[in-house]
PDB file of C-alpha atoms in Angstrom:
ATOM      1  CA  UNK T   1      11.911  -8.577 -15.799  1.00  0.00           C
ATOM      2  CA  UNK T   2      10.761  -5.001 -14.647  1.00  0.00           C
ATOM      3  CA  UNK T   3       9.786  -5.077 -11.289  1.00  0.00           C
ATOM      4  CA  UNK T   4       9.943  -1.947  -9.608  1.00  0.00           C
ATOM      5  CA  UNK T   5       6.820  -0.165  -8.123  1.00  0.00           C
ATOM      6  CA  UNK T   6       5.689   1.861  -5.351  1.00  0.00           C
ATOM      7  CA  UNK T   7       2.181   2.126  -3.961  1.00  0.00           C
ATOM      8  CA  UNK T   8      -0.230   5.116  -2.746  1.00  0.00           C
ATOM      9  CA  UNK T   9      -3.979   4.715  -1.611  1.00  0.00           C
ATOM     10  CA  UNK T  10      -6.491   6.932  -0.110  1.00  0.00           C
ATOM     11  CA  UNK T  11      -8.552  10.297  -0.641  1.00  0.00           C
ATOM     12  CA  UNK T  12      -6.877  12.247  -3.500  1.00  0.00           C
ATOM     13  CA  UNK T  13      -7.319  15.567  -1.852  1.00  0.00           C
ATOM     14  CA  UNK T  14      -4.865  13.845   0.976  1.00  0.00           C
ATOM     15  CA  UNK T  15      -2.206  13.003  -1.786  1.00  0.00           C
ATOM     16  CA  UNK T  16       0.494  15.445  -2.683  1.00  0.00           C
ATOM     17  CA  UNK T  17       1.403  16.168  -6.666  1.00  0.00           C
ATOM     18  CA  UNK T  18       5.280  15.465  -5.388  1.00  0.00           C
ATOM     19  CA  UNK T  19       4.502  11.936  -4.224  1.00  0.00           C
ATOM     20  CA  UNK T  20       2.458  11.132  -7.103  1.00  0.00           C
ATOM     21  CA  UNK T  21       5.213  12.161  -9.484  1.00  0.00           C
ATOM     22  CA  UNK T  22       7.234   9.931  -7.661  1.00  0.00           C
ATOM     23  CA  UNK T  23       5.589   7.257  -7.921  1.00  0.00           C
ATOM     24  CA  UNK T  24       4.767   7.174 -11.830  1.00  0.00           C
ATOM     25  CA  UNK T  25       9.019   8.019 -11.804  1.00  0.00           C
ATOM     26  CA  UNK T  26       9.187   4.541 -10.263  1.00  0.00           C
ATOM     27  CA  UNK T  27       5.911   2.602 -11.473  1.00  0.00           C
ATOM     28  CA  UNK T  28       6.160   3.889 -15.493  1.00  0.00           C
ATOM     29  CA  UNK T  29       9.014   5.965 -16.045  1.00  0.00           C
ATOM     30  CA  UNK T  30      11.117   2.927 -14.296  1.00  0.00           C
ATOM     31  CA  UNK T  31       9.850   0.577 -16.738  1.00  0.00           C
ATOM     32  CA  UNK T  32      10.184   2.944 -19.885  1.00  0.00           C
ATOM     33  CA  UNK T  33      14.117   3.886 -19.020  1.00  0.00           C
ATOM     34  CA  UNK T  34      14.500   0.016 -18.474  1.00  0.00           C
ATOM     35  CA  UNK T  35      13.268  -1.126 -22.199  1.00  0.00           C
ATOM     36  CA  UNK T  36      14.819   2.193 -23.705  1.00  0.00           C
ATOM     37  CA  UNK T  37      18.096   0.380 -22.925  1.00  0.00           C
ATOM     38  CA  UNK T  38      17.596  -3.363 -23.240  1.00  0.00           C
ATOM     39  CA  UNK T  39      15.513  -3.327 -26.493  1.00  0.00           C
ATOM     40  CA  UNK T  40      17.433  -1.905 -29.076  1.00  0.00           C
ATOM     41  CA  UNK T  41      20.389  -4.360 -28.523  1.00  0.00           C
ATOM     42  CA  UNK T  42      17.203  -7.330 -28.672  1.00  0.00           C
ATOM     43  CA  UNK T  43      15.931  -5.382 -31.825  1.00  0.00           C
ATOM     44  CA  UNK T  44      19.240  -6.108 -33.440  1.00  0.00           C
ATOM     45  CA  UNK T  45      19.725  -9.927 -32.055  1.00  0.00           C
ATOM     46  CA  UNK T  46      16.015 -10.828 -33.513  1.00  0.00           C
ATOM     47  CA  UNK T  47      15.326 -11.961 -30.017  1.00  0.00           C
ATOM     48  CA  UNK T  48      14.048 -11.022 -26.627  1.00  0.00           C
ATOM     49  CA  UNK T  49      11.789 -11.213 -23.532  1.00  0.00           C
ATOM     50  CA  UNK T  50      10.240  -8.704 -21.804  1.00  0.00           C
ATOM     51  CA  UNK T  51       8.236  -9.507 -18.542  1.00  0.00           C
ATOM     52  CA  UNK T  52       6.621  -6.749 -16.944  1.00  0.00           C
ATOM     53  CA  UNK T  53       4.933  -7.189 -13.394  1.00  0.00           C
ATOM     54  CA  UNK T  54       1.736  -4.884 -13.726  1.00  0.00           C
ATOM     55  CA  UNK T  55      -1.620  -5.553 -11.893  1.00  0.00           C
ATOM     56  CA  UNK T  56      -5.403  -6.067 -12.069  1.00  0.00           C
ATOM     57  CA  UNK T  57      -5.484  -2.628 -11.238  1.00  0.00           C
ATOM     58  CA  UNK T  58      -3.783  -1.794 -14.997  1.00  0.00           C
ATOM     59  CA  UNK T  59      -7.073  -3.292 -16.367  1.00  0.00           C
ATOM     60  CA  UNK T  60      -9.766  -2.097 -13.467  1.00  0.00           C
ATOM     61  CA  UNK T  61      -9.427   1.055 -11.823  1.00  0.00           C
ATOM     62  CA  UNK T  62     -10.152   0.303  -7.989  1.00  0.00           C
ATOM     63  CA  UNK T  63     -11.470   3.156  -5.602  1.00  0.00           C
ATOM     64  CA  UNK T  64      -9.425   4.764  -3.603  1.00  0.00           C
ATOM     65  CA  UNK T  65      -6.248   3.510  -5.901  1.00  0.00           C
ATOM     66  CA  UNK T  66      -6.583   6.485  -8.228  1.00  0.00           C
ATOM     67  CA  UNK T  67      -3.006   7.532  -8.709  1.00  0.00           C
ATOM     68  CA  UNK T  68      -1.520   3.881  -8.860  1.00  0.00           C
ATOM     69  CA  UNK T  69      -4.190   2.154 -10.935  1.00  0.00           C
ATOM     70  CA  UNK T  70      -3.337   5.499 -13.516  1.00  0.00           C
ATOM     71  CA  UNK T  71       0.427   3.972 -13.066  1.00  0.00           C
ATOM     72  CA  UNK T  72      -0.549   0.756 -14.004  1.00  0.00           C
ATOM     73  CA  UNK T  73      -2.883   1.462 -17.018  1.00  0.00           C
ATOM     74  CA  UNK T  74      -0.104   3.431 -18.025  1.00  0.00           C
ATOM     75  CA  UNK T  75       2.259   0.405 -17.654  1.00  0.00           C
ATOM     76  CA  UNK T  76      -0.484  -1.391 -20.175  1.00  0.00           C
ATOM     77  CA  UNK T  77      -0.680   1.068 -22.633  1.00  0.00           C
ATOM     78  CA  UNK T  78       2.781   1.745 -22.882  1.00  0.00           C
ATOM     79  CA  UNK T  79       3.395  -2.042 -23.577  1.00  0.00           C
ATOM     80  CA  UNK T  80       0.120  -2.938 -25.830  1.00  0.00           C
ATOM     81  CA  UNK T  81       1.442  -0.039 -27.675  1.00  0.00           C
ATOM     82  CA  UNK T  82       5.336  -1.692 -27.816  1.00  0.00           C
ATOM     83  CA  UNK T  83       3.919  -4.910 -28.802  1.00  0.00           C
ATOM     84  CA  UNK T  84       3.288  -5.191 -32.404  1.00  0.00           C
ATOM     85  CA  UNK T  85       6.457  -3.403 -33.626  1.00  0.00           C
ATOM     86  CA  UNK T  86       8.285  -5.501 -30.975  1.00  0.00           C
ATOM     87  CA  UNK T  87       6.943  -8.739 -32.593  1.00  0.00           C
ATOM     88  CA  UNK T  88       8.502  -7.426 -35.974  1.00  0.00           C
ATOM     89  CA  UNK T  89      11.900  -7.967 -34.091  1.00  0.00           C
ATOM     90  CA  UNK T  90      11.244 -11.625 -32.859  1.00  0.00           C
ATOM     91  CA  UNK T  91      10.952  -9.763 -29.001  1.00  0.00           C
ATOM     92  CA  UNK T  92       8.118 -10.744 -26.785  1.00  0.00           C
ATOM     93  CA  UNK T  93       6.251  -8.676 -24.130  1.00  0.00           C
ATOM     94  CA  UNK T  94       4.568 -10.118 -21.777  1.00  0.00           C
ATOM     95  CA  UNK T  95       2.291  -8.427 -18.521  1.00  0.00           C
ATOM     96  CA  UNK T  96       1.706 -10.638 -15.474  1.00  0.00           C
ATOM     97  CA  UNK T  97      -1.444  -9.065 -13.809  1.00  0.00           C
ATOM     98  CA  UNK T  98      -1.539  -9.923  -9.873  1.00  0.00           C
ATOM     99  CA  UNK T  99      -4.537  -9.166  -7.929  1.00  0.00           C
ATOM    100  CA  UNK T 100      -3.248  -8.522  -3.972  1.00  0.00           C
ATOM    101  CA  UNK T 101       0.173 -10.562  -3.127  1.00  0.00           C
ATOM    102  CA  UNK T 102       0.545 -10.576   0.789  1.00  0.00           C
ATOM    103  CA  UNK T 103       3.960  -8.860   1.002  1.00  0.00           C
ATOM    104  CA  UNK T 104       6.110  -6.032   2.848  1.00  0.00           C
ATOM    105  CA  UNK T 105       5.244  -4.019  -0.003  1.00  0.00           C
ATOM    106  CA  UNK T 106       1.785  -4.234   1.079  1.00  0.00           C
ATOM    107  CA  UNK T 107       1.694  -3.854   4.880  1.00  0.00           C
ATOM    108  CA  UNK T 108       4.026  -0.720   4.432  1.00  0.00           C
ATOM    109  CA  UNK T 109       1.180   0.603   2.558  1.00  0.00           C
ATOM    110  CA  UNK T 110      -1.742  -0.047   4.206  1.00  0.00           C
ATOM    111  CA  UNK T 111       0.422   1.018   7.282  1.00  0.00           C
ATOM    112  CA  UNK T 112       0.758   4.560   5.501  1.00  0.00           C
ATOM    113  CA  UNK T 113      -2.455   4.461   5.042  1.00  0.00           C
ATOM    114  CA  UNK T 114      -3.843   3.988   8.540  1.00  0.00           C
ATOM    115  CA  UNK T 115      -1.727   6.627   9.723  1.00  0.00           C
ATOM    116  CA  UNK T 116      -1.461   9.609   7.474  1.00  0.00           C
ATOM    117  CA  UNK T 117      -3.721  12.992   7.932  1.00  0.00           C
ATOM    118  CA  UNK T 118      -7.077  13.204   6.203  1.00  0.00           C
ATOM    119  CA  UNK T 119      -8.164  16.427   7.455  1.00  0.00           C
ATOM    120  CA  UNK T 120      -7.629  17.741   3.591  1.00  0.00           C
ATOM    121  CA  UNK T 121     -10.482  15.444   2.679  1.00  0.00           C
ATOM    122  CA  UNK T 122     -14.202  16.015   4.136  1.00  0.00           C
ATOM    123  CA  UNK T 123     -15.337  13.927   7.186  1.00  0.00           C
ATOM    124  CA  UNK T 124     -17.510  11.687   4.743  1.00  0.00           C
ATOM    125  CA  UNK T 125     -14.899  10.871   2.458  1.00  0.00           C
ATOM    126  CA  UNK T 126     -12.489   9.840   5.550  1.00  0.00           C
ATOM    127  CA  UNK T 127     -15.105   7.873   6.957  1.00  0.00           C
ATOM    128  CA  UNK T 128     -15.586   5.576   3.690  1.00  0.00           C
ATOM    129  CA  UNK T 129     -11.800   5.299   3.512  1.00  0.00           C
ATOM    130  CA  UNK T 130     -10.986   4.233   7.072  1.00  0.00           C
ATOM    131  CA  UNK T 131     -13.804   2.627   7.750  1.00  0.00           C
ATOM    132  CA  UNK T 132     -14.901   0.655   4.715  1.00  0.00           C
ATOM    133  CA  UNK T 133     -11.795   0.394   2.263  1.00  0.00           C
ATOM    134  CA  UNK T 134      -9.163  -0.193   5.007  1.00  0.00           C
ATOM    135  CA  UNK T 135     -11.359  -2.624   6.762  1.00  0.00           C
ATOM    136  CA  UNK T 136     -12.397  -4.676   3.492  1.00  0.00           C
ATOM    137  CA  UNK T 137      -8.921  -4.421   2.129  1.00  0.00           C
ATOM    138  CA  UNK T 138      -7.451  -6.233   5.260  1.00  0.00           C
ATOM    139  CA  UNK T 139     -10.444  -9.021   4.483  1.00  0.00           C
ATOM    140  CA  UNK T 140      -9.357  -9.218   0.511  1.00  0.00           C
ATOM    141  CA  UNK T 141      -5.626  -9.601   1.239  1.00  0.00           C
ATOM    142  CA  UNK T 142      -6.722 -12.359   3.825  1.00  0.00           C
ATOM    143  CA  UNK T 143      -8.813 -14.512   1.721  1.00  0.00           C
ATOM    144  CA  UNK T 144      -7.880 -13.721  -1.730  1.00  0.00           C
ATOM    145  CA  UNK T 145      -4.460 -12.535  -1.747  1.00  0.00           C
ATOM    146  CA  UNK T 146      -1.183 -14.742  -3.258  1.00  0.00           C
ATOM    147  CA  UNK T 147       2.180 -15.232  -1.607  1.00  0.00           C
ATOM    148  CA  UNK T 148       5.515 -13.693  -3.470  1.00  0.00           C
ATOM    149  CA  UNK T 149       6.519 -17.218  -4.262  1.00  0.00           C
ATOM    150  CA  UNK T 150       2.997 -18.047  -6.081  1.00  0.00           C
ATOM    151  CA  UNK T 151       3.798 -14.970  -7.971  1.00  0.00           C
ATOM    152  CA  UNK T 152       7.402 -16.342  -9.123  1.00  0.00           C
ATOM    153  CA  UNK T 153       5.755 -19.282 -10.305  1.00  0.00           C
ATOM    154  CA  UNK T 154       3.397 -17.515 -12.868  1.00  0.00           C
ATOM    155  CA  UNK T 155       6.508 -15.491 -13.725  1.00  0.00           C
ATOM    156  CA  UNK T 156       8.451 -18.355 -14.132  1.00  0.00           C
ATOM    157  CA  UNK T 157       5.772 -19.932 -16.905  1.00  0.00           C
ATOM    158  CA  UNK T 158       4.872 -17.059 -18.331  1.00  0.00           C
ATOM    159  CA  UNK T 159       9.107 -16.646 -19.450  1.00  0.00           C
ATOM    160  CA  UNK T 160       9.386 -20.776 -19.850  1.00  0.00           C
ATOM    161  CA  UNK T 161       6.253 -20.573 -22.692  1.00  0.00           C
ATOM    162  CA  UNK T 162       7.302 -21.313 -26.241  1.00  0.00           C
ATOM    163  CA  UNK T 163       4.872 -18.227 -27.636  1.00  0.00           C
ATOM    164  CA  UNK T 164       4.982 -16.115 -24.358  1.00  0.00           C
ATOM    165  CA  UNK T 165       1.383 -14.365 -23.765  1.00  0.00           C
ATOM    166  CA  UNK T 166       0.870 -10.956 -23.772  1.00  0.00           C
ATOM    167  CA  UNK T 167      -1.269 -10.724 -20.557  1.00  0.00           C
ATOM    168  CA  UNK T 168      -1.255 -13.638 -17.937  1.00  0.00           C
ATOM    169  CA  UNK T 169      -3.346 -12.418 -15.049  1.00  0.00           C
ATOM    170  CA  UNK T 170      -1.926 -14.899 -11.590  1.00  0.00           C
ATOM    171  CA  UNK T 171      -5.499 -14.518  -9.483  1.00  0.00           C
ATOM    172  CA  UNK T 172      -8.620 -16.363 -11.239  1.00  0.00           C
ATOM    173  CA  UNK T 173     -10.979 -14.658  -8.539  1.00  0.00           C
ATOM    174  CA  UNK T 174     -10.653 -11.093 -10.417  1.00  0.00           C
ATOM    175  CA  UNK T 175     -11.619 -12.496 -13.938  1.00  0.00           C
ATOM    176  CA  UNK T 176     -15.343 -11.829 -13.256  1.00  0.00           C
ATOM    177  CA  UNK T 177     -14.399  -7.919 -12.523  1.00  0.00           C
ATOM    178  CA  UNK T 178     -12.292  -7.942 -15.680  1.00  0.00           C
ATOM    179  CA  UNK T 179     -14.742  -9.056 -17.243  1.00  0.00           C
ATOM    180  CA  UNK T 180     -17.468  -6.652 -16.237  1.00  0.00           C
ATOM    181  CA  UNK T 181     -15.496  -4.114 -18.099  1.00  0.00           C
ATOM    182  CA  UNK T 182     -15.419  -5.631 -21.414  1.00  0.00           C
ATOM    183  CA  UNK T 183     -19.220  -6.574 -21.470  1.00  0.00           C
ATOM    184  CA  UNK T 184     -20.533  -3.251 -21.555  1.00  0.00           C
ATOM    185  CA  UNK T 185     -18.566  -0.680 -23.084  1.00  0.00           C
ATOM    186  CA  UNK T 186     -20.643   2.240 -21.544  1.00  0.00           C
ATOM    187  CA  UNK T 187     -19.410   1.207 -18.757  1.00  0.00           C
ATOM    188  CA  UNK T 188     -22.207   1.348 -17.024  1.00  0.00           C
ATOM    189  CA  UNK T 189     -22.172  -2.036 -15.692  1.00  0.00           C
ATOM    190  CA  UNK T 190     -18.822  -2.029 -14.251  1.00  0.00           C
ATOM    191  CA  UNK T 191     -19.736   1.159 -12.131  1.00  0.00           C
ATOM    192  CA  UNK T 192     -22.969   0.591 -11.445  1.00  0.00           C
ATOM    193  CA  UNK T 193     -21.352  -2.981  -9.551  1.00  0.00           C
ATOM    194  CA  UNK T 194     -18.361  -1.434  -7.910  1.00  0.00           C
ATOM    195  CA  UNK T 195     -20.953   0.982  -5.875  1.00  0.00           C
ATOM    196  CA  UNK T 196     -23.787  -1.602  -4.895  1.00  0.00           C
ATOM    197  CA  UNK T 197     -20.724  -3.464  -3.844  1.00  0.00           C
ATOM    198  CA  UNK T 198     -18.601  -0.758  -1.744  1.00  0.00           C
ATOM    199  CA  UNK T 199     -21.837   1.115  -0.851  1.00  0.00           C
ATOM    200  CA  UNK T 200     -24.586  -1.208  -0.627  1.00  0.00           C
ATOM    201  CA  UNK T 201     -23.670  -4.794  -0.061  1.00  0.00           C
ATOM    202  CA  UNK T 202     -20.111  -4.351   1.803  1.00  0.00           C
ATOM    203  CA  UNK T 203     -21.465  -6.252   4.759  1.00  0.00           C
ATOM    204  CA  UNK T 204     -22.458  -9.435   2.280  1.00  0.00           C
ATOM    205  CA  UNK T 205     -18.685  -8.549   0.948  1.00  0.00           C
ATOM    206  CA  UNK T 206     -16.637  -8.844   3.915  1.00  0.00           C
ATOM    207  CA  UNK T 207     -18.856 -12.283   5.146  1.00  0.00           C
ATOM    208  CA  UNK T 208     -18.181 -13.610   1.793  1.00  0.00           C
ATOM    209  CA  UNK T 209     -14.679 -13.220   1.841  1.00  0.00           C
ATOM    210  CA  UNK T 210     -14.534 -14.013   6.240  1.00  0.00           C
TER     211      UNK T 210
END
């Protein structure tokens, strides 16, 4: 089970190239060196598991998440890539795909995020971020987030299944957004949401999820 991950959020201007090489170190690199080691050994035992914790945000890109959604669709790639010629070898891969899990990991970030310096960024820009992502966020985690032990239970099915799946996403609240993605390839329909909904309708958004 690869587990490992960091997280980053706000402006990009305000985000160093050092930290973000950090955290794709941790968040992709982490999981590559991990399967460079255990797979060849279940390549030549015709058997294997390998359960990777990625996130909605390896499917949807989510503003303001630039650098650790690119993690995570890296973390996807990577693995729909592995699949097939890991299926050759009787070794399953499987993603588990949490939306937001209400953990230390979390706070810490959101923490960061309230604090750090966004005078690299214009006054606009800040605004949106402190004012409409921080706020909402703390409203998402709230209504729609899952506890770590939630989380351990998907795990836990997801390496109990007789033909392991290759995604398993833990939150059913994010299919629709998923979704939005794969119904209009453009993707016009997915952006065109994601604005009315951050820009236009964020008061109907946080007394939805209030």
């Amino acid at each position: 089970v690869s587990n490992a991950g960091v997280g980053m959020a706000g402006p990009l201007e305000c985000q160093s190239l050092a930290a973000m090489q950090s955290l794709m170190d941790t968040n992709f690199f982490g999981l590559v060196r991990l399967v460079k080691e255990v797979l060849p050994d279940m390549k030549r035992r015709r058997g294997g598991h390998i359960v990777v914790i990625s996130s909605i945000m390896g499917l949807q890109g989510i503003v303001f998440n630039d650098i650790y959604a690119a993690s995570k669709f890296a973390v996807e790639g990577f693995c729909e890539s592995l699949v097939v010629q890991a299926l050759r070898f009787n070794v399953a891969i499987s993603l588990v795909e949490p939306g937001p899990v209400m953990t230390e990991f979390e706070a810490k970030v959101y923490e960061e995020a309230e604090r750090a310096d966004y005078s690299r960024t214009d006054p606009e820009t800040a605004d949106i971020f402190t004012n409409l992502y921080l706020r909402n966020s703390k409203d998402v985690f709230a209504s729609l987030g899952q506890t770590p032990e939630d989380i351990a239970e998907h795990t836990l099915r997801v390496i109990e299944a007789a033909r392991p799946p290759f995604r398993h996403q833990t939150n059913a609240a994010y299919t629709p957004m998923a979704a939005l993605k794969h119904a209009d390839p453009s993707g016009t329909l997915m952006t065109d949401a994601f604005y009315k909904l951050v820009f236009k309708y964020d008061t109907v958004l946080r007394l939805s999820l209030r």
